[in-house]
Tab-separated table of N, CA and C in Angstrom:
chain	number	residue	atom	x	y	z
A	730	MET	N	124.951	87.971	138.096
A	730	MET	CA	123.497	87.966	138.116
A	730	MET	C	123.000	88.977	139.153
A	731	ILE	N	121.830	89.553	138.856
A	731	ILE	CA	121.172	90.476	139.772
A	731	ILE	C	119.960	89.750	140.358
A	732	THR	N	119.762	89.873	141.650
A	732	THR	CA	118.610	89.257	142.308
A	732	THR	C	117.552	90.319	142.578
A	733	CYS	N	116.333	90.037	142.137
A	733	CYS	CA	115.215	90.945	142.372
A	733	CYS	C	114.906	90.973	143.869
A	734	LYS	N	114.788	92.172	144.423
A	734	LYS	CA	114.505	92.318	145.857
A	734	LYS	C	113.048	92.017	146.189
A	735	ILE	N	112.196	91.970	145.187
A	735	ILE	CA	110.775	91.705	145.422
A	735	ILE	C	110.465	90.209	145.370
A	736	CYS	N	110.898	89.530	144.279
A	736	CYS	CA	110.518	88.121	144.100
A	736	CYS	C	111.703	87.159	144.081
A	737	SER	N	112.937	87.655	144.220
A	737	SER	CA	114.171	86.844	144.248
A	737	SER	C	114.518	86.201	142.911
A	738	ASN	N	113.901	86.647	141.828
A	738	ASN	CA	114.233	86.146	140.494
A	738	ASN	C	115.648	86.591	140.119
A	739	GLN	N	116.393	85.748	139.402
A	739	GLN	CA	117.745	86.066	138.959
A	739	GLN	C	117.703	86.599	137.527
A	740	GLU	N	118.363	87.728	137.299
A	740	GLU	CA	118.460	88.326	135.966
A	740	GLU	C	119.916	88.651	135.676
A	741	TYR	N	120.268	88.754	134.383
A	741	TYR	CA	121.626	89.107	133.985
A	741	TYR	C	121.915	90.569	134.308
A	742	HIS	N	123.190	90.870	134.529
A	742	HIS	CA	123.596	92.257	134.736
A	742	HIS	C	123.228	93.066	133.500
A	743	GLY	N	122.746	94.254	133.705
A	743	GLY	CA	122.345	95.114	132.600
A	743	GLY	C	120.847	95.131	132.380
A	744	VAL	N	120.119	94.122	132.895
A	744	VAL	CA	118.667	94.106	132.783
A	744	VAL	C	118.118	95.072	133.826
A	745	LEU	N	117.225	95.953	133.403
A	745	LEU	CA	116.730	96.994	134.301
A	745	LEU	C	115.491	96.597	135.084
A	746	PHE	N	114.673	95.693	134.521
A	746	PHE	CA	113.432	95.304	135.170
A	746	PHE	C	113.345	93.788	135.279
A	747	CYS	N	112.765	93.306	136.367
A	747	CYS	CA	112.608	91.879	136.616
A	747	CYS	C	111.661	91.274	135.585
A	748	GLY	N	112.053	90.149	135.006
A	748	GLY	CA	111.229	89.462	134.028
A	748	GLY	C	110.035	88.762	134.650
A	749	GLU	N	110.054	88.534	135.955
A	749	GLU	CA	108.956	87.860	136.647
A	749	GLU	C	107.911	88.838	137.174
A	750	CYS	N	108.344	89.805	137.980
A	750	CYS	CA	107.375	90.695	138.637
A	750	CYS	C	107.368	92.113	138.061
A	751	GLY	N	108.362	92.458	137.229
A	751	GLY	CA	108.396	93.764	136.586
A	751	GLY	C	108.996	94.882	137.408
A	752	SER	N	109.471	94.579	138.611
A	752	SER	CA	110.041	95.648	139.438
A	752	SER	C	111.396	96.087	138.896
A	753	GLN	N	111.745	97.336	139.164
A	753	GLN	CA	113.006	97.899	138.685
A	753	GLN	C	114.166	97.271	139.444
A	754	LEU	N	115.193	96.818	138.697
A	754	LEU	CA	116.357	96.164	139.298
A	754	LEU	C	117.537	97.105	139.432
A	755	VAL	N	117.700	97.983	138.464
A	755	VAL	CA	118.858	98.871	138.436
A	755	VAL	C	118.362	100.307	138.418
A	756	PHE	N	118.966	101.110	139.237
A	756	PHE	CA	118.621	102.520	139.282
A	756	PHE	C	119.779	103.297	138.693
A	757	THR	N	119.486	104.379	137.983
A	757	THR	CA	120.541	105.137	137.320
A	757	THR	C	121.549	105.638	138.334
A	758	SER	N	122.796	105.665	137.885
A	758	SER	CA	123.872	106.122	138.758
A	758	SER	C	124.648	107.209	138.049
A	759	ASP	N	125.630	107.725	138.723
A	759	ASP	CA	126.464	108.765	138.142
A	759	ASP	C	127.738	108.186	137.550
A	760	LYS	N	127.706	106.913	137.115
A	760	LYS	CA	128.892	106.301	136.516
A	760	LYS	C	129.294	107.060	135.260
A	761	ASN	N	130.575	107.159	135.036
A	761	ASN	CA	131.090	107.778	133.821
A	761	ASN	C	131.054	106.725	132.726
A	762	VAL	N	130.086	106.823	131.820
A	762	VAL	CA	129.944	105.809	130.789
A	762	VAL	C	130.968	105.951	129.675
A	763	ASP	N	131.789	107.001	129.706
A	763	ASP	CA	132.846	107.116	128.711
A	763	ASP	C	134.025	106.213	129.042
A	764	THR	N	134.106	105.721	130.267
A	764	THR	CA	135.197	104.851	130.681
A	764	THR	C	134.707	103.416	130.628
A	765	LEU	N	134.808	102.816	129.472
A	765	LEU	CA	134.361	101.444	129.292
A	765	LEU	C	135.560	100.516	129.192
A	766	VAL	N	135.382	99.294	129.665
A	766	VAL	CA	136.451	98.313	129.542
A	766	VAL	C	136.232	97.513	128.274
A	767	TYR	N	137.293	96.886	127.787
A	767	TYR	CA	137.189	96.064	126.597
A	767	TYR	C	136.692	94.678	126.970
A	768	PRO	N	136.032	93.974	126.047
A	768	PRO	CA	135.466	92.669	126.352
A	768	PRO	C	136.483	91.689	126.918
A	769	SER	N	137.731	91.747	126.490
A	769	SER	CA	138.732	90.813	127.000
A	769	SER	C	138.934	91.006	128.497
A	770	GLN	N	138.698	92.220	128.992
A	770	GLN	CA	138.817	92.474	130.425
A	770	GLN	C	137.575	91.991	131.166
A	771	VAL	N	136.441	91.925	130.477
A	771	VAL	CA	135.195	91.542	131.118
A	771	VAL	C	134.996	90.041	131.094
A	772	ARG	N	135.147	89.435	129.938
A	772	ARG	CA	134.777	88.036	129.783
A	772	ARG	C	135.880	87.160	129.216
A	773	GLY	N	137.056	87.679	129.017
A	773	GLY	CA	138.133	86.884	128.455
A	773	GLY	C	137.938	86.585	126.978
A	774	LEU	N	137.167	87.417	126.270
A	774	LEU	CA	136.937	87.190	124.846
A	774	LEU	C	138.171	87.603	124.066
A	775	GLU	N	138.787	86.646	123.418
A	775	GLU	CA	140.010	86.950	122.691
A	775	GLU	C	139.898	86.648	121.202
A	776	VAL	N	138.744	86.147	120.769
A	776	VAL	CA	138.558	85.813	119.372
A	776	VAL	C	138.318	87.094	118.586
A	777	ASP	N	139.062	87.271	117.497
A	777	ASP	CA	138.818	88.404	116.611
A	777	ASP	C	137.874	87.908	115.524
A	778	PHE	N	136.596	88.242	115.650
A	778	PHE	CA	135.594	87.724	114.736
A	778	PHE	C	135.763	88.241	113.316
A	779	ARG	N	136.662	89.215	113.096
A	779	ARG	CA	136.929	89.644	111.722
A	779	ARG	C	137.486	88.476	110.926
A	780	ASP	N	138.117	87.517	111.614
A	780	ASP	CA	138.677	86.360	110.919
A	780	ASP	C	137.596	85.372	110.498
A	781	THR	N	136.398	85.445	111.095
A	781	THR	CA	135.333	84.505	110.762
A	781	THR	C	134.294	85.097	109.815
A	782	ILE	N	134.332	86.406	109.606
A	782	ILE	CA	133.387	87.088	108.717
A	782	ILE	C	133.999	87.144	107.318
A	783	PRO	N	133.194	86.857	106.270
A	783	PRO	CA	133.736	86.952	104.913
A	783	PRO	C	134.378	88.315	104.657
A	784	LYS	N	135.567	88.289	104.050
A	784	LYS	CA	136.344	89.510	103.824
A	784	LYS	C	135.561	90.542	103.014
A	785	LYS	N	134.812	90.086	102.023
A	785	LYS	CA	134.038	90.999	101.182
A	785	LYS	C	133.019	91.777	102.016
A	786	LEU	N	132.393	91.096	102.975
A	786	LEU	CA	131.415	91.749	103.837
A	786	LEU	C	132.070	92.824	104.691
A	787	LEU	N	133.268	92.543	105.196
A	787	LEU	CA	134.000	93.530	105.990
A	787	LEU	C	134.378	94.748	105.164
A	788	GLU	N	134.683	94.541	103.886
A	788	GLU	CA	135.066	95.650	103.015
A	788	GLU	C	133.862	96.511	102.637
A	789	GLU	N	132.671	95.891	102.560
A	789	GLU	CA	131.472	96.603	102.129
A	789	GLU	C	130.805	97.395	103.246
A	790	ARG	N	130.970	96.979	104.471
A	790	ARG	CA	130.235	97.559	105.592
A	790	ARG	C	131.069	98.524	106.413
A	791	THR	N	130.411	99.540	106.966
A	791	THR	CA	131.064	100.450	107.899
A	791	THR	C	131.399	99.700	109.175
A	792	PHE	N	130.461	98.879	109.631
A	792	PHE	CA	130.694	98.017	110.781
A	792	PHE	C	129.680	96.887	110.748
A	793	ILE	N	129.896	95.891	111.601
A	793	ILE	CA	129.053	94.697	111.617
A	793	ILE	C	128.604	94.433	113.042
A	794	LEU	N	127.344	94.036	113.191
A	794	LEU	CA	126.836	93.532	114.459
A	794	LEU	C	126.656	92.030	114.289
A	795	TYR	N	127.348	91.269	115.125
A	795	TYR	CA	127.414	89.816	114.995
A	795	TYR	C	126.782	89.152	116.211
A	796	ILE	N	125.895	88.189	115.975
A	796	ILE	CA	125.281	87.424	117.062
A	796	ILE	C	126.062	86.125	117.186
A	797	ALA	N	126.989	86.063	118.119
A	797	ALA	CA	127.855	84.894	118.265
A	797	ALA	C	127.052	83.642	118.611
A	798	GLU	N	126.039	83.772	119.481
A	798	GLU	CA	125.246	82.615	119.899
A	798	GLU	C	124.519	81.965	118.727
A	799	GLN	N	124.185	82.743	117.705
A	799	GLN	CA	123.459	82.229	116.544
A	799	GLN	C	124.340	82.153	115.303
A	800	ASP	N	125.579	82.613	115.405
A	800	ASP	CA	126.515	82.681	114.284
A	800	ASP	C	125.876	83.398	113.084
A	801	LYS	N	125.304	84.570	113.356
A	801	LYS	CA	124.633	85.344	112.312
A	801	LYS	C	125.105	86.786	112.342
A	802	VAL	N	125.136	87.384	111.168
A	802	VAL	CA	125.439	88.804	111.024
A	802	VAL	C	124.118	89.525	110.788
A	803	ILE	N	123.887	90.590	111.534
A	803	ILE	CA	122.657	91.362	111.368
A	803	ILE	C	122.799	92.267	110.153
A	804	ASP	N	121.779	92.264	109.320
A	804	ASP	CA	121.762	93.118	108.139
A	804	ASP	C	121.402	94.530	108.585
A	805	ILE	N	122.370	95.433	108.513
A	805	ILE	CA	122.135	96.809	108.956
A	805	ILE	C	122.254	97.765	107.772
A	806	PRO	N	121.460	98.831	107.780
A	806	PRO	CA	121.490	99.770	106.657
A	806	PRO	C	122.743	100.640	106.687
A	807	GLU	N	123.147	101.087	105.521
A	807	GLU	CA	124.277	102.024	105.426
A	807	GLU	C	123.723	103.432	105.585
A	808	MET	N	123.398	103.766	106.816
A	808	MET	CA	122.852	105.076	107.156
A	808	MET	C	123.710	105.670	108.262
A	809	GLU	N	123.705	106.979	108.385
A	809	GLU	CA	124.467	107.626	109.454
A	809	GLU	C	123.815	107.434	110.810
A	810	GLU	N	122.512	107.183	110.820
A	810	GLU	CA	121.791	106.956	112.067
A	810	GLU	C	120.629	106.022	111.784
A	811	PHE	N	120.464	105.002	112.633
A	811	PHE	CA	119.345	104.088	112.472
A	811	PHE	C	118.927	103.528	113.826
A	812	THR	N	117.665	103.084	113.884
A	812	THR	CA	117.130	102.519	115.119
A	812	THR	C	117.110	100.998	115.038
A	813	ILE	N	117.231	100.378	116.212
A	813	ILE	CA	117.193	98.918	116.336
A	813	ILE	C	116.076	98.573	117.309
A	814	GLY	N	115.316	97.541	116.976
A	814	GLY	CA	114.251	97.093	117.867
A	814	GLY	C	113.470	95.966	117.233
A	815	ARG	N	112.186	95.879	117.588
A	815	ARG	CA	111.310	94.832	117.060
A	815	ARG	C	110.081	95.468	116.417
A	816	PHE	N	109.709	94.976	115.251
A	816	PHE	CA	108.490	95.441	114.599
A	816	PHE	C	107.308	94.647	115.144
A	817	VAL	N	106.239	95.360	115.488
A	817	VAL	CA	104.995	94.740	115.929
A	817	VAL	C	103.883	95.301	115.054
A	818	GLU	N	103.008	94.415	114.571
A	818	GLU	CA	101.903	94.821	113.706
A	818	GLU	C	101.125	95.976	114.333
A	819	GLY	N	100.879	97.018	113.544
A	819	GLY	CA	100.139	98.178	114.017
A	819	GLY	C	101.006	99.248	114.662
A	820	GLN	N	102.285	98.989	114.751
A	820	GLN	CA	103.218	99.949	115.352
A	820	GLN	C	103.352	101.157	114.432
A	821	VAL	N	103.202	102.354	114.979
A	821	VAL	CA	103.245	103.574	114.174
A	821	VAL	C	104.675	103.890	113.751
A	822	ILE	N	105.598	103.916	114.697
A	822	ILE	CA	107.005	104.174	114.393
A	822	ILE	C	107.741	102.844	114.465
A	823	THR	N	108.380	102.477	113.367
A	823	THR	CA	109.042	101.171	113.307
A	823	THR	C	110.565	101.331	113.301
A	824	PRO	N	111.277	100.326	113.811
A	824	PRO	CA	112.741	100.397	113.809
A	824	PRO	C	113.290	100.199	112.398
A	825	ASP	N	114.437	100.798	112.129
A	825	ASP	CA	115.103	100.593	110.839
A	825	ASP	C	115.633	99.168	110.733
A	826	VAL	N	116.053	98.601	111.865
A	826	VAL	CA	116.547	97.222	111.911
A	826	VAL	C	115.617	96.432	112.824
A	827	ASP	N	114.893	95.470	112.226
A	827	ASP	CA	113.950	94.633	112.965
A	827	ASP	C	114.663	93.361	113.424
A	828	LEU	N	114.715	93.148	114.729
A	828	LEU	CA	115.428	91.994	115.288
A	828	LEU	C	114.509	90.808	115.581
A	829	ASN	N	113.261	90.844	115.125
A	829	ASN	CA	112.327	89.745	115.396
A	829	ASN	C	112.847	88.396	114.917
A	830	ARG	N	113.461	88.350	113.751
A	830	ARG	CA	113.919	87.065	113.195
A	830	ARG	C	115.048	86.437	114.010
A	831	TYR	N	115.600	87.189	114.946
A	831	TYR	CA	116.690	86.688	115.790
A	831	TYR	C	116.210	86.364	117.206
A	832	GLU	N	114.890	86.169	117.363
A	832	GLU	CA	114.291	85.824	118.658
A	832	GLU	C	114.515	86.920	119.703
A	833	ALA	N	114.492	88.153	119.268
A	833	ALA	CA	114.777	89.286	120.151
A	833	ALA	C	113.691	89.512	121.196
A	834	TYR	N	112.452	89.148	120.880
A	834	TYR	CA	111.373	89.325	121.858
A	834	TYR	C	111.676	88.534	123.127
A	835	ASP	N	112.104	87.285	122.949
A	835	ASP	CA	112.419	86.420	124.094
A	835	ASP	C	113.602	86.937	124.900
A	836	MET	N	114.422	87.783	124.284
A	836	MET	CA	115.619	88.307	124.945
A	836	MET	C	115.393	89.710	125.518
A	837	GLY	N	114.172	90.202	125.465
A	837	GLY	CA	113.863	91.479	126.110
A	837	GLY	C	114.169	92.722	125.301
A	838	VAL	N	114.221	92.591	123.970
A	838	VAL	CA	114.466	93.765	123.125
A	838	VAL	C	113.154	94.531	122.947
A	839	SER	N	113.202	95.832	123.146
A	839	SER	CA	112.023	96.693	123.011
A	839	SER	C	111.721	96.988	121.544
A	840	ARG	N	110.536	97.523	121.297
A	840	ARG	CA	110.140	97.859	119.923
A	840	ARG	C	111.081	98.889	119.311
A	841	LEU	N	111.367	99.943	120.031
A	841	LEU	CA	112.389	100.920	119.631
A	841	LEU	C	113.405	100.929	120.761
A	842	HIS	N	114.429	100.117	120.639
A	842	HIS	CA	115.351	99.882	121.753
A	842	HIS	C	116.518	100.871	121.782
A	843	ALA	N	117.167	101.059	120.635
A	843	ALA	CA	118.373	101.900	120.616
A	843	ALA	C	118.555	102.547	119.251
A	844	THR	N	119.363	103.597	119.245
A	844	THR	CA	119.787	104.257	118.009
A	844	THR	C	121.289	104.090	117.889
A	845	ILE	N	121.752	103.842	116.672
A	845	ILE	CA	123.193	103.794	116.415
A	845	ILE	C	123.533	104.934	115.472
A	846	ARG	N	124.550	105.723	115.855
A	846	ARG	CA	125.030	106.847	115.043
A	846	ARG	C	126.429	106.542	114.550
A	847	ILE	N	126.639	106.796	113.259
A	847	ILE	CA	127.942	106.557	112.642
A	847	ILE	C	128.476	107.880	112.121
A	848	ASN	N	129.672	108.234	112.544
A	848	ASN	CA	130.350	109.424	112.040
A	848	ASN	C	131.569	108.927	111.262
A	849	LYS	N	131.405	108.777	109.943
A	849	LYS	CA	132.483	108.232	109.108
A	849	LYS	C	133.700	109.140	109.067
A	850	GLU	N	133.477	110.449	109.134
A	850	GLU	CA	134.599	111.393	109.081
A	850	GLU	C	135.525	111.231	110.277
A	851	LYS	N	134.947	110.967	111.436
A	851	LYS	CA	135.747	110.819	112.655
A	851	LYS	C	135.999	109.355	113.021
A	852	ASN	N	135.508	108.426	112.176
A	852	ASN	CA	135.635	106.994	112.459
A	852	ASN	C	135.096	106.650	113.840
A	853	LYS	N	133.914	107.158	114.159
A	853	LYS	CA	133.302	106.923	115.471
A	853	LYS	C	131.905	106.344	115.299
A	854	ILE	N	131.558	105.419	116.194
A	854	ILE	CA	130.220	104.845	116.241
A	854	ILE	C	129.725	104.965	117.679
A	855	HIS	N	128.474	105.389	117.840
A	855	HIS	CA	127.885	105.541	119.169
A	855	HIS	C	126.534	104.840	119.226
A	856	VAL	N	126.142	104.423	120.421
A	856	VAL	CA	124.822	103.839	120.656
A	856	VAL	C	124.101	104.685	121.699
A	857	ILE	N	122.789	104.803	121.529
A	857	ILE	CA	121.947	105.551	122.457
A	857	ILE	C	120.767	104.658	122.825
A	858	ASP	N	120.590	104.368	124.110
A	858	ASP	CA	119.414	103.627	124.553
A	858	ASP	C	118.229	104.585	124.531
A	859	LEU	N	117.119	104.135	123.960
A	859	LEU	CA	115.953	105.003	123.785
A	859	LEU	C	114.944	104.867	124.928
A	860	GLY	N	115.432	104.588	126.129
A	860	GLY	CA	114.533	104.412	127.268
A	860	GLY	C	113.846	103.062	127.235
A	861	SER	N	114.539	102.053	126.732
A	861	SER	CA	113.976	100.714	126.590
A	861	SER	C	113.620	100.113	127.950
A	862	ALA	N	112.666	99.183	127.955
A	862	ALA	CA	112.194	98.571	129.201
A	862	ALA	C	113.288	97.781	129.910
A	863	ASN	N	114.094	97.027	129.161
A	863	ASN	CA	115.127	96.183	129.776
A	863	ASN	C	116.528	96.753	129.649
A	864	GLY	N	116.647	97.934	129.089
A	864	GLY	CA	117.924	98.627	129.050
A	864	GLY	C	118.926	98.076	128.062
A	865	SER	N	120.050	98.759	127.986
A	865	SER	CA	121.166	98.394	127.117
A	865	SER	C	122.447	98.526	127.919
A	866	SER	N	123.465	97.796	127.484
A	866	SER	CA	124.773	97.930	128.127
A	866	SER	C	125.861	97.692	127.097
A	867	VAL	N	127.037	98.210	127.391
A	867	VAL	CA	128.223	97.961	126.578
A	867	VAL	C	129.258	97.362	127.512
A	868	ASN	N	129.675	96.140	127.206
A	868	ASN	CA	130.664	95.421	128.021
A	868	ASN	C	130.240	95.331	129.481
A	869	GLY	N	128.938	95.198	129.709
A	869	GLY	CA	128.440	95.038	131.064
A	869	GLY	C	128.110	96.330	131.783
A	870	TYR	N	128.434	97.472	131.197
A	870	TYR	CA	128.123	98.760	131.809
A	870	TYR	C	126.796	99.275	131.269
A	871	VAL	N	125.858	99.528	132.158
A	871	VAL	CA	124.526	99.984	131.772
A	871	VAL	C	124.612	101.368	131.135
A	872	ILE	N	123.897	101.515	130.021
A	872	ILE	CA	123.817	102.805	129.336
A	872	ILE	C	122.596	103.538	129.885
A	873	PRO	N	122.777	104.680	130.516
A	873	PRO	CA	121.605	105.444	130.964
A	873	PRO	C	120.744	105.831	129.756
A	874	ALA	N	119.436	105.858	129.946
A	874	ALA	CA	118.519	106.201	128.857
A	874	ALA	C	118.902	107.539	128.238
A	875	ASN	N	118.862	107.576	126.925
A	875	ASN	CA	119.132	108.776	126.124
A	875	ASN	C	120.557	109.294	126.242
A	876	SER	N	121.485	108.451	126.673
A	876	SER	CA	122.907	108.822	126.732
A	876	SER	C	123.641	108.188	125.561
A	877	GLU	N	124.559	108.929	124.988
A	877	GLU	CA	125.341	108.462	123.849
A	877	GLU	C	126.648	107.857	124.363
A	878	VAL	N	126.909	106.603	123.969
A	878	VAL	CA	128.090	105.874	124.429
A	878	VAL	C	128.853	105.365	123.207
A	879	PRO	N	130.180	105.501	123.180
A	879	PRO	CA	130.952	105.026	122.031
A	879	PRO	C	130.986	103.504	121.947
A	880	LEU	N	131.054	103.000	120.707
A	880	LEU	CA	131.240	101.571	120.450
A	880	LEU	C	132.599	101.388	119.794
A	881	ASN	N	133.351	100.400	120.265
A	881	ASN	CA	134.665	100.089	119.719
A	881	ASN	C	134.694	98.650	119.237
A	882	HIS	N	135.683	98.333	118.423
A	882	HIS	CA	135.832	96.971	117.928
A	882	HIS	C	135.929	95.999	119.101
A	883	GLY	N	135.134	94.942	119.034
A	883	GLY	CA	135.171	93.915	120.064
A	883	GLY	C	134.207	94.133	121.209
A	884	ASP	N	133.555	95.295	121.261
A	884	ASP	CA	132.601	95.549	122.339
A	884	ASP	C	131.419	94.592	122.243
A	885	ILE	N	130.835	94.297	123.396
A	885	ILE	CA	129.599	93.527	123.455
A	885	ILE	C	128.477	94.506	123.784
A	886	LEU	N	127.588	94.699	122.814
A	886	LEU	CA	126.414	95.544	122.993
A	886	LEU	C	125.266	94.626	123.382
A	887	THR	N	124.669	94.866	124.544
A	887	THR	CA	123.573	94.035	125.023
A	887	THR	C	122.296	94.860	125.057
A	888	LEU	N	121.283	94.362	124.348
A	888	LEU	CA	119.960	94.980	124.324
A	888	LEU	C	119.042	94.044	125.096
A	889	GLY	N	118.645	94.419	126.303
A	889	GLY	CA	117.927	93.484	127.174
A	889	GLY	C	118.893	92.381	127.559
A	890	LYS	N	118.647	91.164	127.027
A	890	LYS	CA	119.571	90.037	127.227
A	890	LYS	C	120.197	89.606	125.897
A	891	PHE	N	119.984	90.392	124.854
A	891	PHE	CA	120.401	90.066	123.486
A	891	PHE	C	121.802	90.622	123.250
A	892	ASN	N	122.789	89.732	123.088
A	892	ASN	CA	124.190	90.138	122.953
A	892	ASN	C	124.609	90.267	121.494
A	893	LEU	N	125.238	91.391	121.176
A	893	LEU	CA	125.766	91.652	119.839
A	893	LEU	C	127.240	92.002	119.960
A	894	LYS	N	128.052	91.393	119.121
A	894	LYS	CA	129.480	91.714	119.093
A	894	LYS	C	129.690	92.774	118.016
A	895	VAL	N	130.381	93.855	118.360
A	895	VAL	CA	130.669	94.944	117.426
A	895	VAL	C	131.963	94.613	116.697
A	896	ILE	N	131.894	94.551	115.372
A	896	ILE	CA	133.071	94.250	114.558
A	896	ILE	C	133.310	95.425	113.624
A	897	LEU	N	134.480	96.021	113.763
A	897	LEU	CA	134.853	97.152	112.919
A	897	LEU	C	135.953	96.728	111.961
A	898	PRO	N	135.952	97.283	110.748
A	898	PRO	CA	137.075	97.035	109.848
A	898	PRO	C	138.368	97.492	110.514
A	899	LYS	N	139.481	96.912	110.106
A	899	LYS	CA	140.765	97.209	110.748
A	899	LYS	C	141.113	98.690	110.730
A	900	ASP	N	140.658	99.424	109.699
A	900	ASP	CA	140.993	100.849	109.642
A	900	ASP	C	140.169	101.699	110.612
A	901	MET	N	139.158	101.120	111.235
A	901	MET	CA	138.366	101.856	112.230
A	901	MET	C	138.674	101.402	113.647
A	902	LYS	N	139.540	100.431	113.813
A	902	LYS	CA	139.798	99.872	115.144
A	902	LYS	C	140.362	100.896	116.083
């Protein structure tokens, strides 16, 4: 947990701004975001969620974003690049994937939070934080705004406080 220096509110690691007073909690650093640890090293996660997802779904999708806390798979488009966030009435630019139905507002997900890029030829997936208010992280490492970070099977992608497990088919692992 991170403690706000202004109001002493406790926030999860990876959250950039205090939910109580709005002050900045994390300042950008020169960390090498290409050196990420695997979830098993961070949280002891050893479950391979490919065993819990219907096989047909794994065969049809390039990759899956799974919400373990809700036991739900996010419906994502088969596009090479798409945005994730929350749709708000009157919003001019809307996300390709709307996370409102997953209670994302309460978890600090921004309207246009992140972009996901898929390179099928190289079997690579990357995430880019779009300067979101509460930030993004992969396996607990904060993603600097507008930086491209690789996603691997088993990674935990956190948007604000919203955790997503990245599930890749075995041939992309």
